[in-house]
XYZ file of C-alpha atoms in Angstrom:
238
model
C 26.659 7.218 -2.346
C 23.689 5.280 -0.967
C 20.371 4.888 -2.688
C 18.775 7.324 -0.265
C 21.257 10.132 -0.640
C 19.383 11.872 -3.465
C 16.254 12.460 -1.377
C 15.674 16.008 -0.372
C 14.297 15.548 3.152
C 10.574 15.917 2.670
C 8.669 14.861 5.715
C 7.673 11.256 5.094
C 5.616 8.931 7.389
C 5.991 5.187 6.591
C 2.805 3.320 7.542
C 2.777 -0.401 8.126
C -0.487 -2.342 8.965
C 0.524 -5.563 10.792
C -1.391 -8.597 11.928
C 0.803 -11.376 13.521
C 3.901 -10.328 11.751
C 6.385 -11.083 14.600
C 8.694 -13.042 12.409
C 9.368 -10.084 10.014
C 8.396 -6.839 11.540
C 11.580 -6.235 13.509
C 13.621 -6.552 10.374
C 11.307 -4.403 8.318
C 11.290 -1.509 10.919
C 15.055 -1.735 11.453
C 15.665 -1.438 7.662
C 13.925 2.050 7.533
C 16.128 4.982 6.253
C 15.706 6.649 9.580
C 17.585 9.903 8.765
C 15.289 10.412 5.812
C 11.855 9.718 7.114
C 9.947 11.542 9.886
C 8.623 8.278 11.456
C 7.620 4.733 10.913
C 4.090 3.803 12.356
C 3.212 0.182 12.870
C -0.491 -0.401 13.244
C -1.197 -3.487 15.315
C -4.339 -4.835 13.661
C -5.369 -7.219 16.340
C -2.138 -9.409 16.585
C -2.159 -12.273 19.000
C 1.681 -12.600 18.936
C 4.569 -10.262 19.824
C 4.203 -8.032 16.667
C 3.603 -4.884 18.636
C 6.359 -5.354 21.116
C 9.050 -6.252 18.498
C 8.005 -3.253 16.294
C 8.426 -0.834 19.205
C 11.759 -2.285 20.191
C 12.973 -1.888 16.568
C 12.041 1.801 16.674
C 8.482 2.157 15.397
C 5.653 4.103 16.821
C 3.028 1.429 17.449
C -0.713 2.183 17.512
C -3.733 -0.084 17.439
C -6.817 -0.195 15.213
C -10.030 -2.185 14.694
C -9.553 -5.307 12.522
C -9.357 -4.768 8.765
C -6.477 -3.750 6.460
C -8.202 -0.463 5.514
C -8.940 0.377 9.046
C -5.341 -0.122 9.832
C -4.273 2.158 7.008
C -6.672 4.862 8.002
C -5.549 4.737 11.564
C -1.998 5.102 10.528
C -2.686 8.006 8.179
C -4.772 9.822 10.821
C -1.982 9.302 13.429
C 0.783 10.497 11.077
C 2.694 13.609 12.190
C 0.994 16.806 11.122
C 4.287 17.783 9.422
C 4.442 14.904 7.212
C 3.436 15.708 3.579
C 3.943 12.239 2.136
C 2.490 9.053 3.420
C 4.124 5.793 2.322
C 2.186 2.510 2.822
C 3.935 -0.856 2.860
C 3.488 -4.383 4.250
C 5.116 -5.729 7.334
C 5.959 -9.207 6.024
C 9.345 -8.287 4.480
C 8.103 -8.673 0.900
C 8.419 -5.059 -0.139
C 12.014 -3.780 -0.749
C 12.636 -0.525 1.147
C 15.555 0.434 -1.071
C 12.909 1.277 -3.745
C 11.498 4.007 -1.502
C 13.425 6.907 -3.058
C 12.230 6.092 -6.566
C 8.671 5.701 -5.230
C 8.531 9.112 -3.583
C 10.679 10.985 -6.191
C 7.759 12.104 -8.424
C 5.843 13.362 -5.429
C 8.830 15.271 -4.093
C 9.381 16.818 -7.556
C 5.768 17.886 -7.715
C 5.139 15.656 -10.704
C 2.659 13.285 -9.132
C 0.087 13.148 -6.385
C 0.173 9.328 -6.034
C 2.730 6.701 -6.804
C 2.078 3.024 -6.868
C 4.792 0.373 -6.673
C 4.182 -1.997 -9.579
C 5.508 -5.507 -8.716
C 4.586 -6.610 -12.159
C 6.823 -4.087 -13.736
C 9.770 -4.717 -11.340
C 11.770 -7.844 -10.473
C 9.878 -10.543 -8.550
C 11.642 -13.146 -6.613
C 10.367 -16.576 -7.685
C 7.431 -17.748 -5.519
C 6.733 -14.184 -4.180
C 3.475 -13.799 -6.108
C 0.970 -16.429 -6.806
C -0.503 -16.891 -10.221
C -3.901 -15.930 -8.860
C -2.405 -12.651 -7.660
C -0.967 -11.903 -11.026
C -4.251 -12.777 -12.740
C -6.112 -10.549 -10.278
C -3.868 -7.694 -11.094
C -4.512 -8.044 -14.824
C -8.390 -8.332 -14.250
C -8.540 -5.240 -12.098
C -6.384 -3.350 -14.531
C -8.816 -4.193 -17.301
C -11.843 -3.293 -15.234
C -10.378 0.048 -14.163
C -9.384 0.868 -17.769
C -12.898 0.144 -18.861
C -14.480 2.269 -16.054
C -12.051 5.155 -15.813
C -9.633 5.056 -18.807
C -6.601 4.615 -16.523
C -3.935 2.068 -16.926
C -2.661 0.216 -13.835
C -0.703 -2.938 -13.659
C -0.807 -3.788 -9.987
C -2.566 -3.113 -6.675
C 0.647 -3.489 -4.785
C 0.727 -2.443 -1.095
C 3.917 -0.320 -1.498
C 2.631 3.077 -2.530
C 3.137 6.741 -1.706
C 0.529 9.541 -1.733
C 0.548 13.219 -0.841
C -1.316 13.630 2.403
C -3.600 16.259 0.914
C -4.523 13.960 -1.901
C -5.333 11.129 0.419
C -7.614 13.483 2.363
C -9.305 14.466 -0.893
C -10.191 10.807 -1.642
C -12.327 10.429 1.559
C -11.430 6.695 1.918
C -14.138 4.555 3.449
C -13.106 0.907 2.647
C -11.993 -0.631 5.850
C -10.964 -4.073 4.503
C -8.311 -5.162 2.030
C -10.224 -3.357 -0.639
C -8.541 -0.189 0.534
C -5.856 -0.273 -2.193
C -8.397 -0.707 -4.928
C -10.546 2.019 -3.575
C -7.527 4.389 -3.465
C -6.707 3.678 -7.073
C -10.272 3.952 -8.330
C -10.904 7.275 -6.546
C -7.648 8.628 -7.676
C -8.791 7.948 -11.233
C -12.209 9.467 -10.513
C -10.695 12.583 -9.102
C -8.067 12.894 -11.766
C -5.108 12.822 -9.484
C -1.664 12.690 -11.187
C -0.789 9.045 -10.864
C 2.541 7.340 -11.665
C 3.402 3.603 -11.453
C 7.000 2.826 -10.357
C 8.590 -0.500 -10.898
C 9.541 -2.008 -7.581
C 11.165 -5.307 -6.642
C 9.269 -7.925 -4.621
C 10.552 -10.613 -2.271
C 9.077 -13.762 -0.719
C 7.568 -12.921 2.641
C 9.791 -13.447 5.597
C 7.209 -15.120 7.763
C 3.618 -15.576 8.600
C 0.680 -16.319 6.218
C -0.948 -14.058 3.694
C -4.326 -12.824 4.886
C -5.769 -12.473 1.315
C -4.093 -15.101 -0.898
C -2.929 -17.882 1.409
C -5.456 -20.383 0.203
C -8.394 -20.925 -2.351
C -11.087 -19.727 0.217
C -9.077 -16.451 1.021
C -8.513 -15.756 -2.774
C -12.184 -16.328 -3.527
C -13.181 -13.990 -0.730
C -10.732 -11.388 -1.877
C -12.115 -11.664 -5.455
C -15.684 -11.053 -4.187
C -14.583 -8.132 -2.124
C -12.667 -6.533 -5.074
C -15.820 -6.653 -7.216
C -17.977 -5.296 -4.487
C -15.615 -2.301 -4.028
C -15.550 -1.618 -7.727
C -19.261 -1.757 -8.092
C -19.813 0.541 -5.077
C -17.397 3.142 -6.381
C -18.712 2.932 -9.774
C -22.345 3.304 -8.616
C -21.487 6.293 -6.364
C -19.948 8.114 -9.363
C -23.187 7.625 -11.415
C -25.607 8.798 -8.700
């Protein structure tokens, strides 16, 4: 029996933001458990390579969005089939392990959670798949969110599943790579039932990280994370 045989057939849309991921996106899309999901949407976020063409050839529904990770995630969630009750977000660089999808969505399908986050820090990480700065950022954000909201997270990983109705409730507005953090902070604010699921993580199959590929990108990401946290915390207090 395959890893996917225990899933009960809930309508699932898999949403993949992609920016210049031509080296990996075809393999990622082709690996989808097609009989068990409603669709795979790849959001071309301004690619200058063949990402869109390769994704479509592999079987994805390809749409475009303005630049920005959050903008791509929102465009994908807005475009998802109306019949999809669970939205799964993942990266297009081949680092997320699709075989973990059944465990990720299981608590949502069982009605035990509204939001499930794949924790790379609790799963098995291929050597070199995460930089020390990423691990440190995860711990720092976890500490800040625990201080602000009393919730314990270990990661801000991209591989996550949320009930469509819960995502709509969050009223997401962050159009950059602060999207994941905003989702987790607002989930805590609004008392969603959240579970962290250990997931495996691999080295990316191609391309360059847009948020942690160098010192300047890491610094910019850190500033953005702090800005998102302050904005959400301030909005709660006003």
